[in-house]
mmCIF file of C-alpha atoms and ligand atoms in Angstrom:
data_model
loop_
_atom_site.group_PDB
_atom_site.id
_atom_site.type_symbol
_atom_site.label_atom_id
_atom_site.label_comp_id
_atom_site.label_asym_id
_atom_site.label_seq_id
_atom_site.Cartn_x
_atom_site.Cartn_y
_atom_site.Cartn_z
ATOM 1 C CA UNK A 1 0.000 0.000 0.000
ATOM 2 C CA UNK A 2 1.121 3.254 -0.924
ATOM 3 C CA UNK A 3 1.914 6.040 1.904
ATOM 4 C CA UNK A 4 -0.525 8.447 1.140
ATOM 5 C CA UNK A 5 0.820 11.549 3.214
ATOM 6 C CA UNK A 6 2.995 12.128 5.822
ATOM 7 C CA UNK A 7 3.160 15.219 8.319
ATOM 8 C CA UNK A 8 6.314 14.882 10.300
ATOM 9 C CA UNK A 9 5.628 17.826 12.872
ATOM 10 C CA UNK A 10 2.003 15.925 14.181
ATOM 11 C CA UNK A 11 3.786 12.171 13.896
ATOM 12 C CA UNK A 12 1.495 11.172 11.165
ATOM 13 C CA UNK A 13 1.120 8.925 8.209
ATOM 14 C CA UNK A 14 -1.518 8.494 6.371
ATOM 15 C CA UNK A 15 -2.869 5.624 4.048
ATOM 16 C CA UNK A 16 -6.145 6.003 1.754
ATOM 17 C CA UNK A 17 -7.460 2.211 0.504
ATOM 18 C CA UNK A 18 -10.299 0.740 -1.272
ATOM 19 C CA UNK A 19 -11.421 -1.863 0.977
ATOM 20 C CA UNK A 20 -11.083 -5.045 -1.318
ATOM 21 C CA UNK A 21 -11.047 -8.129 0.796
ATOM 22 C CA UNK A 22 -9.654 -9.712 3.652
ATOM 23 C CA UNK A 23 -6.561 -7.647 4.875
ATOM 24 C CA UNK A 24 -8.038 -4.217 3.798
ATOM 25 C CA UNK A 25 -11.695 -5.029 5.130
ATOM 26 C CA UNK A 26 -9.771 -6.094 8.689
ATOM 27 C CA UNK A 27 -7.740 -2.205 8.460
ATOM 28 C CA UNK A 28 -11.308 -0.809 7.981
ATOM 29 C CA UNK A 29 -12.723 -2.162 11.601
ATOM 30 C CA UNK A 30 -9.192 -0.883 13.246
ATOM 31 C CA UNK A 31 -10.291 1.631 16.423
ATOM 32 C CA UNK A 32 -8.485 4.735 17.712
ATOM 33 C CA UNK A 33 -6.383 3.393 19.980
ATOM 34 C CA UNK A 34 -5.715 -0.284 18.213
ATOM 35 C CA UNK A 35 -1.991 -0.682 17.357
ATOM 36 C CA UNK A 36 -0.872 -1.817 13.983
ATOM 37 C CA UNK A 37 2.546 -2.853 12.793
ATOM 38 C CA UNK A 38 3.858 -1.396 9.664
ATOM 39 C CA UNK A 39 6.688 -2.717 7.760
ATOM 40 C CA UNK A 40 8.348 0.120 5.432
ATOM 41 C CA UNK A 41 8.650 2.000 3.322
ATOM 42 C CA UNK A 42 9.665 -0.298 1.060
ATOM 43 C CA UNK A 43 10.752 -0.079 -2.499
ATOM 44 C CA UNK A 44 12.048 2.532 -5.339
ATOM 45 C CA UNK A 45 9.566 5.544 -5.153
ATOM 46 C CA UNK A 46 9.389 8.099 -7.969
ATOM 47 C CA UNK A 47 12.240 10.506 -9.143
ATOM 48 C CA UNK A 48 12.069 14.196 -9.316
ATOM 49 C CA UNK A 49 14.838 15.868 -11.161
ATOM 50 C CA UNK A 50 15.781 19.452 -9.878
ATOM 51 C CA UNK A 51 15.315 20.779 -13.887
ATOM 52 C CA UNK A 52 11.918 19.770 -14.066
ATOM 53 C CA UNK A 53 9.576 22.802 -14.175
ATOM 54 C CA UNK A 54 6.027 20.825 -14.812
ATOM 55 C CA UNK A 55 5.083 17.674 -14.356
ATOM 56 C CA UNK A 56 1.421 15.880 -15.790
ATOM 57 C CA UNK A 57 -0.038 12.896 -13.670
ATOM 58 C CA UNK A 58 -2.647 10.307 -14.885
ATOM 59 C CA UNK A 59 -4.320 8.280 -12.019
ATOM 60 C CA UNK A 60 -7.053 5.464 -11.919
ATOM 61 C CA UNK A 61 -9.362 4.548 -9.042
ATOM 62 C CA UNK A 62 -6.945 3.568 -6.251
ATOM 63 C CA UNK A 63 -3.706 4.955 -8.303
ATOM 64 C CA UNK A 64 -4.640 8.083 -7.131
ATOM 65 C CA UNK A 65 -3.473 7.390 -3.730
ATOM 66 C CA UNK A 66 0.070 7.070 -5.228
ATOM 67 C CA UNK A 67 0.265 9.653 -6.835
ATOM 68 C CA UNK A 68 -1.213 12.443 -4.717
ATOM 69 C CA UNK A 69 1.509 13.157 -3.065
ATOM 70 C CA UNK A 70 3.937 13.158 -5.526
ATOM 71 C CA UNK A 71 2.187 16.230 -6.482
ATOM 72 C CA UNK A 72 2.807 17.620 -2.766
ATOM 73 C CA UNK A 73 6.121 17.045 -3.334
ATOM 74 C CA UNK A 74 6.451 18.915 -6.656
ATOM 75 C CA UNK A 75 4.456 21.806 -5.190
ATOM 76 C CA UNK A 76 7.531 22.308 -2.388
ATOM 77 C CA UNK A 77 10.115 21.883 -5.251
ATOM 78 C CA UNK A 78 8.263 24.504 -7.649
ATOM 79 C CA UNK A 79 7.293 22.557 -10.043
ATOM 80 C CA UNK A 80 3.951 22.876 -12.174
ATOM 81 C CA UNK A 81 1.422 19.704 -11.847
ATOM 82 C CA UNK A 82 -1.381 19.307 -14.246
ATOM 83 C CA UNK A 83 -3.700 15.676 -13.014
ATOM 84 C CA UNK A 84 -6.110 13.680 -15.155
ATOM 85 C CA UNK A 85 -8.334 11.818 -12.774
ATOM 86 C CA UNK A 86 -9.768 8.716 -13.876
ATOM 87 C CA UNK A 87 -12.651 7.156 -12.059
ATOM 88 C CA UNK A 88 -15.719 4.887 -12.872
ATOM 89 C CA UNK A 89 -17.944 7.594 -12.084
ATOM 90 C CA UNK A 90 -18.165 11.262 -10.926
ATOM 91 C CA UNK A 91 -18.364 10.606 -7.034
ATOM 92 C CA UNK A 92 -15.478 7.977 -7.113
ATOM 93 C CA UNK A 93 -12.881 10.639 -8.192
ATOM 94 C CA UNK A 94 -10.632 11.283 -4.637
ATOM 95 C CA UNK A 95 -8.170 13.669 -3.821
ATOM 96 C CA UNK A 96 -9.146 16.791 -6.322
ATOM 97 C CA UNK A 97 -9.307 19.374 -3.326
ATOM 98 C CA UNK A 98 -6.159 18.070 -2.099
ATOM 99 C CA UNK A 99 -4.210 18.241 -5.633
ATOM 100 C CA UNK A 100 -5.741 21.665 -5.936
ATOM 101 C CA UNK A 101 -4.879 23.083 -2.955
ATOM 102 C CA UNK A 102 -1.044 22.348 -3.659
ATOM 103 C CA UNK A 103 -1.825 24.258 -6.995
ATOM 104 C CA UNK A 104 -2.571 21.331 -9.268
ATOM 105 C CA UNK A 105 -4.631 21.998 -12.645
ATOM 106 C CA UNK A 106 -7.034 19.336 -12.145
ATOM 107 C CA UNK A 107 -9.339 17.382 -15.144
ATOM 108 C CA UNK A 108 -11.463 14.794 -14.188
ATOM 109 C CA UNK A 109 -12.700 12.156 -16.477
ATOM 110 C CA UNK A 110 -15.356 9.480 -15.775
ATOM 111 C CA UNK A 111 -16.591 6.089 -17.216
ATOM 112 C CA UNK A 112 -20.169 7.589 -16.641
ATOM 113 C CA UNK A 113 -20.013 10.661 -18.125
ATOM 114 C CA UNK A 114 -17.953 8.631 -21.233
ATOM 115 C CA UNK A 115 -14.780 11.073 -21.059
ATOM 116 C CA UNK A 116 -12.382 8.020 -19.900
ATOM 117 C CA UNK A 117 -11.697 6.289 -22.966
ATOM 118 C CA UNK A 118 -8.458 6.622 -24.412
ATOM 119 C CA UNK A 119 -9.562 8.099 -27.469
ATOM 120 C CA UNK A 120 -10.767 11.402 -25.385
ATOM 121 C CA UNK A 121 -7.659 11.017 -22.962
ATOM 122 C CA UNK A 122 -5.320 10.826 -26.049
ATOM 123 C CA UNK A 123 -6.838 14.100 -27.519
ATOM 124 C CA UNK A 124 -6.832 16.027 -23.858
ATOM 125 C CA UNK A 125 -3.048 15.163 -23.461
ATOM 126 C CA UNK A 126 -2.713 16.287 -26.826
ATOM 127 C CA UNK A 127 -3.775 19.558 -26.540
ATOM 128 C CA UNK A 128 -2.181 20.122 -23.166
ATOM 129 C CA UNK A 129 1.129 19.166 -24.750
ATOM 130 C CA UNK A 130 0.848 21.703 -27.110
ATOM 131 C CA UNK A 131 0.029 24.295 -24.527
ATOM 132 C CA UNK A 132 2.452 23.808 -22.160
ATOM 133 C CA UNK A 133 4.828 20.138 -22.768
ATOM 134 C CA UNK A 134 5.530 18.683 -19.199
ATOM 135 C CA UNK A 135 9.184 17.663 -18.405
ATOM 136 C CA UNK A 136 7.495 14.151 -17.170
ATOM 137 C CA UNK A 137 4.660 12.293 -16.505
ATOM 138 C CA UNK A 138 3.789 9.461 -14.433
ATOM 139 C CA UNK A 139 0.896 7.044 -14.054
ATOM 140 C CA UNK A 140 -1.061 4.637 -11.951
ATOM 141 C CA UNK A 141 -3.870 2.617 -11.182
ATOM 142 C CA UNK A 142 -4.589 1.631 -14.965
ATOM 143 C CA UNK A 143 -3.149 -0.622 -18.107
ATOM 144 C CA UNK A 144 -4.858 0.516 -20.301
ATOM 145 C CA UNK A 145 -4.071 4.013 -19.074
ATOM 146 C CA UNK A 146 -0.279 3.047 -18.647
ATOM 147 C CA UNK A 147 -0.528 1.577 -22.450
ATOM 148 C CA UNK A 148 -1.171 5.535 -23.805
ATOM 149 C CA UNK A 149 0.777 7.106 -21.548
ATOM 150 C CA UNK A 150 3.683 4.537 -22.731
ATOM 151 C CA UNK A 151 2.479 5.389 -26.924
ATOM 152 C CA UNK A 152 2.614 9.385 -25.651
ATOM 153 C CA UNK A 153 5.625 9.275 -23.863
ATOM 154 C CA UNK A 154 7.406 8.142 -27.160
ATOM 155 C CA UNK A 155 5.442 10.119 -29.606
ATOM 156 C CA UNK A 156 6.791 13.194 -27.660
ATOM 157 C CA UNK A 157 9.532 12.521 -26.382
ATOM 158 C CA UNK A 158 8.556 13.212 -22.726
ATOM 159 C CA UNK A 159 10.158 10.773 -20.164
ATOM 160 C CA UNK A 160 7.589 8.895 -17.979
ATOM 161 C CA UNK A 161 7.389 6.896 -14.842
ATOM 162 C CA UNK A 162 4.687 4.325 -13.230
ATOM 163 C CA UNK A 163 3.832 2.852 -10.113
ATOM 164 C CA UNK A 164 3.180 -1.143 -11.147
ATOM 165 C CA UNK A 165 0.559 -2.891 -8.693
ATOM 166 C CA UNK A 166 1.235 -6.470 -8.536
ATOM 167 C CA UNK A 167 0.653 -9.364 -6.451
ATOM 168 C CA UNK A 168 2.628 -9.414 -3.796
ATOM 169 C CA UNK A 169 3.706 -11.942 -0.607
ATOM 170 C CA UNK A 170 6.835 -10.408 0.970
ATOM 171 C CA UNK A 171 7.360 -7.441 0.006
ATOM 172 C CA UNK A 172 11.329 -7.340 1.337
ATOM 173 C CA UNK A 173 12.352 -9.502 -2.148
ATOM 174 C CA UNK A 174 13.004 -12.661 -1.039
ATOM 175 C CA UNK A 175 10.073 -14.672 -2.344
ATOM 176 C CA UNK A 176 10.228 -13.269 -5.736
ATOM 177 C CA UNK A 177 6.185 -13.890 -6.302
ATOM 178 C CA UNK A 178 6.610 -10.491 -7.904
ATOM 179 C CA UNK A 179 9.136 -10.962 -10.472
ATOM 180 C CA UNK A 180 7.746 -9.543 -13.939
ATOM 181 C CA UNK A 181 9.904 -8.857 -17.164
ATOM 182 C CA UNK A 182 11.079 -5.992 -18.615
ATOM 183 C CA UNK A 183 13.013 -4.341 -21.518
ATOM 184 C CA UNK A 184 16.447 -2.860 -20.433
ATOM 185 C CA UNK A 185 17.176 0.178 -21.840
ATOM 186 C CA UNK A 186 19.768 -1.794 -23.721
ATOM 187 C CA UNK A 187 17.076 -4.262 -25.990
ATOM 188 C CA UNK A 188 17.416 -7.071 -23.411
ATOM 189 C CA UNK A 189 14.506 -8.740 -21.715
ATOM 190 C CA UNK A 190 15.266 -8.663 -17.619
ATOM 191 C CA UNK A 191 13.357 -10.267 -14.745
ATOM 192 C CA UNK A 192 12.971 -7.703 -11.650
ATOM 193 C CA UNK A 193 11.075 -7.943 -8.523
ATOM 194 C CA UNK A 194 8.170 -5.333 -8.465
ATOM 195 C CA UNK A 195 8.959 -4.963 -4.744
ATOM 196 C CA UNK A 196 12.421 -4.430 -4.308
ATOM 197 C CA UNK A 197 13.626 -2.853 -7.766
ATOM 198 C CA UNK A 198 9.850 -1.134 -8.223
ATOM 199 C CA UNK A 199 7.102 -0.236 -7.641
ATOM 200 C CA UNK A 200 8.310 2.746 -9.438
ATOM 201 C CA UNK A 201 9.996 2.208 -13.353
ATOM 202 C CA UNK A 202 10.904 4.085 -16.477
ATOM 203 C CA UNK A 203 7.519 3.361 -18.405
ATOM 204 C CA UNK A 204 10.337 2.816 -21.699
ATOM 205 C CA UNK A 205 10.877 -0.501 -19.797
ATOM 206 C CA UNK A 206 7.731 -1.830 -18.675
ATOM 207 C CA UNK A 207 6.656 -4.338 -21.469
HETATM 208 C C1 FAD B 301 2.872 -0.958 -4.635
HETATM 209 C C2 FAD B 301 1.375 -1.031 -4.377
HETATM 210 C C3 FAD B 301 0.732 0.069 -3.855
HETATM 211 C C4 FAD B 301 -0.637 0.008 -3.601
HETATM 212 N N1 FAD B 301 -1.219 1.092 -3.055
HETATM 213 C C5 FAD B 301 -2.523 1.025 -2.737
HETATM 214 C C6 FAD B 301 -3.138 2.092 -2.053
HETATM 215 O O1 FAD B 301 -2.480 3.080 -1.692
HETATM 216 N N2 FAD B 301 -4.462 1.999 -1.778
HETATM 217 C C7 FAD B 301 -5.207 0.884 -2.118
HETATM 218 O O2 FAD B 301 -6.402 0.868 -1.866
HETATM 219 N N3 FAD B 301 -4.651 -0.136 -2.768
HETATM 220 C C8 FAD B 301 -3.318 -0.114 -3.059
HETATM 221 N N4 FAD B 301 -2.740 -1.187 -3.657
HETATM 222 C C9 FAD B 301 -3.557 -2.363 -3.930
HETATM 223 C C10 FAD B 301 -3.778 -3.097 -2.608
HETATM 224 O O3 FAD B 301 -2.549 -3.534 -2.078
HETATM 225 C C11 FAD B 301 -4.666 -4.302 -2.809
HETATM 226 O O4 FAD B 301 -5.864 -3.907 -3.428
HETATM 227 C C12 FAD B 301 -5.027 -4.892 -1.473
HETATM 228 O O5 FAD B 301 -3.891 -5.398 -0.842
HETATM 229 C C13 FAD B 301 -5.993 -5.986 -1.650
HETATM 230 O O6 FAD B 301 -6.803 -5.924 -0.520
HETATM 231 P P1 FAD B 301 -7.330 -7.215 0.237
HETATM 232 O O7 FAD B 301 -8.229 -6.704 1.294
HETATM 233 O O8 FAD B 301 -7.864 -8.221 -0.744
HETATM 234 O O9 FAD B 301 -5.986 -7.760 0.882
HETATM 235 P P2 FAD B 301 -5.608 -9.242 1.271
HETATM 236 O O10 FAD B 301 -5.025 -9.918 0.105
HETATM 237 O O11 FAD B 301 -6.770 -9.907 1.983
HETATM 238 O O12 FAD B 301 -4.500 -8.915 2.368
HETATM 239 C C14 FAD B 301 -3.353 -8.154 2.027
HETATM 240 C C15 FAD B 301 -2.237 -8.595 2.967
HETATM 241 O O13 FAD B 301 -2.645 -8.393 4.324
HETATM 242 C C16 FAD B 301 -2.470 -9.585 5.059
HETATM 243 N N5 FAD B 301 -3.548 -9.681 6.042
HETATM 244 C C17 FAD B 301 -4.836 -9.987 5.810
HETATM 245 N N6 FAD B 301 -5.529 -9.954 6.976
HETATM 246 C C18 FAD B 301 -4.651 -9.606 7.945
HETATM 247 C C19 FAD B 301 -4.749 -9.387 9.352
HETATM 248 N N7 FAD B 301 -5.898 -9.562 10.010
HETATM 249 N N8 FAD B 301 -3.633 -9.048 10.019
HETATM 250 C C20 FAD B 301 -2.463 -8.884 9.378
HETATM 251 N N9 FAD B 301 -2.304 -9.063 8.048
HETATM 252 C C21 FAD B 301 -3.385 -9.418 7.357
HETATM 253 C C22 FAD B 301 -2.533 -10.700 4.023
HETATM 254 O O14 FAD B 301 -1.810 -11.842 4.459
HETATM 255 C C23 FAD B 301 -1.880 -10.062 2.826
HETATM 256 O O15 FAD B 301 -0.479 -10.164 2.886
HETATM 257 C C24 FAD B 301 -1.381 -1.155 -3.905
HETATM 258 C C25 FAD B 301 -0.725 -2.268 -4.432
HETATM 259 C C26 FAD B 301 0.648 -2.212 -4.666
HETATM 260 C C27 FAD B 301 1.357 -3.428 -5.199
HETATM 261 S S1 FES B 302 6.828 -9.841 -2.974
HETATM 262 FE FE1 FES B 302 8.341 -11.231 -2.340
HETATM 263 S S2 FES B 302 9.959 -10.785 -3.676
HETATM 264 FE FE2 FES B 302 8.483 -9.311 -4.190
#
């Protein structure tokens, strides 16, 4: 699960989940009061670099959680973020107030109101590109979203980075029930583990 914000002076982290099953349903019941151990943070998180000026971020569902505060993050470095919201419907979109009050331009897209498809995303990126090109993007929460992003990043040239959500057991890289393939930058096909070397990749080598 993805730290969803931190605020050092109060002692607090927080986490925002769907509740899917088991382990998520059993964090929902938790009381004030109820301890809870927490290994982490774990893994390779996204990478800012100090030329950036403006940044775009394209979030599904869940995804958002991710990427919210990477946008907190770029607010305290100066740098620009525009967010595409995905959701299945209107009331599903999260975190808008907080992206905008760190500044972020802020479209939202829904299944329902038949914005989401990639054909309408494609043509929205598009014309923001033209406007004003981002120095990066980065992604979550979607394939099919991750899949255009990938085309987009390519077509212009604009590096991008995404947060991969796969199965997972350990967590720490030792069972390696994570282990997906990628493309080196080099051509070569390489097995990684999504834990330990991710969550976070280059979206050139995600195959
Ligand atoms: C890198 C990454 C980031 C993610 N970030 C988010 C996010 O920020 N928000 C979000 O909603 N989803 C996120 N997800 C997806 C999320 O992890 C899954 O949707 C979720 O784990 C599935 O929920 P579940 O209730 O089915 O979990 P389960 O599969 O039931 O449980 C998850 C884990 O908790 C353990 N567990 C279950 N019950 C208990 C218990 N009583 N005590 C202790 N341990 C228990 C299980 O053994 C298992 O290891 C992320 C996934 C990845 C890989
Ligand atoms: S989850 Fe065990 S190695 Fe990645």
């Amino acid at each position: 699960m993805s730290v969803y914000g931190v605020d050092r002076s109060r002692r607090v982290i927080e986490f925002l989940y769907k509740v899917a099953g088991l382990g998520t349903g059993t964090l929902s019941r938790l009381k004030n009061g109820d301890v809870l151990s927490v290994v982490g943070p774990l893994g390779q998180g996204f990478r800012l670099q100090d030329s950036w000026r403006s940044i775009l971020l394209l979030a599904r569902g869940v995804g958002l959680a991710t990427l919210a505060p990477l946008a907190e993050e770029c607010f305290a470095k100066g740098i620009r973020t525009t967010a595409i919201l995905s959701a299945r419907s209107p009331d599903l979109i999260m975190s808008r107030e907080r992206l905008e009050a760190v500044g972020a331009r802020v479209f939202c897209v829904s299944d329902a109101e038949k914005s989401s498809d990639t054909e309408h995303l494609e043509h929205l990126m598009d014309s923001l590109f033209k406007a004003d090109r981002p120095d990066a993007m980065f992604t979550c929460g979607s394939q099919r979203l991750l899949l255009l992003m990938k085309r987009l990043s390519t077509d212009w040239g604009i590096p991008a980075q995404v947060a991969l959500e796969e199965q997972m057991a350990c967590g720490l890289g030792m069972c390696f029930c994570c282990v997906k393939p990628f493309a080196a930058l080099d051509g070569q096909v390489t097995y990684r583990r999504v834990c330990t070397e991710g969550p976070v990749f280059d979206l050139r080598e995600v195959i």
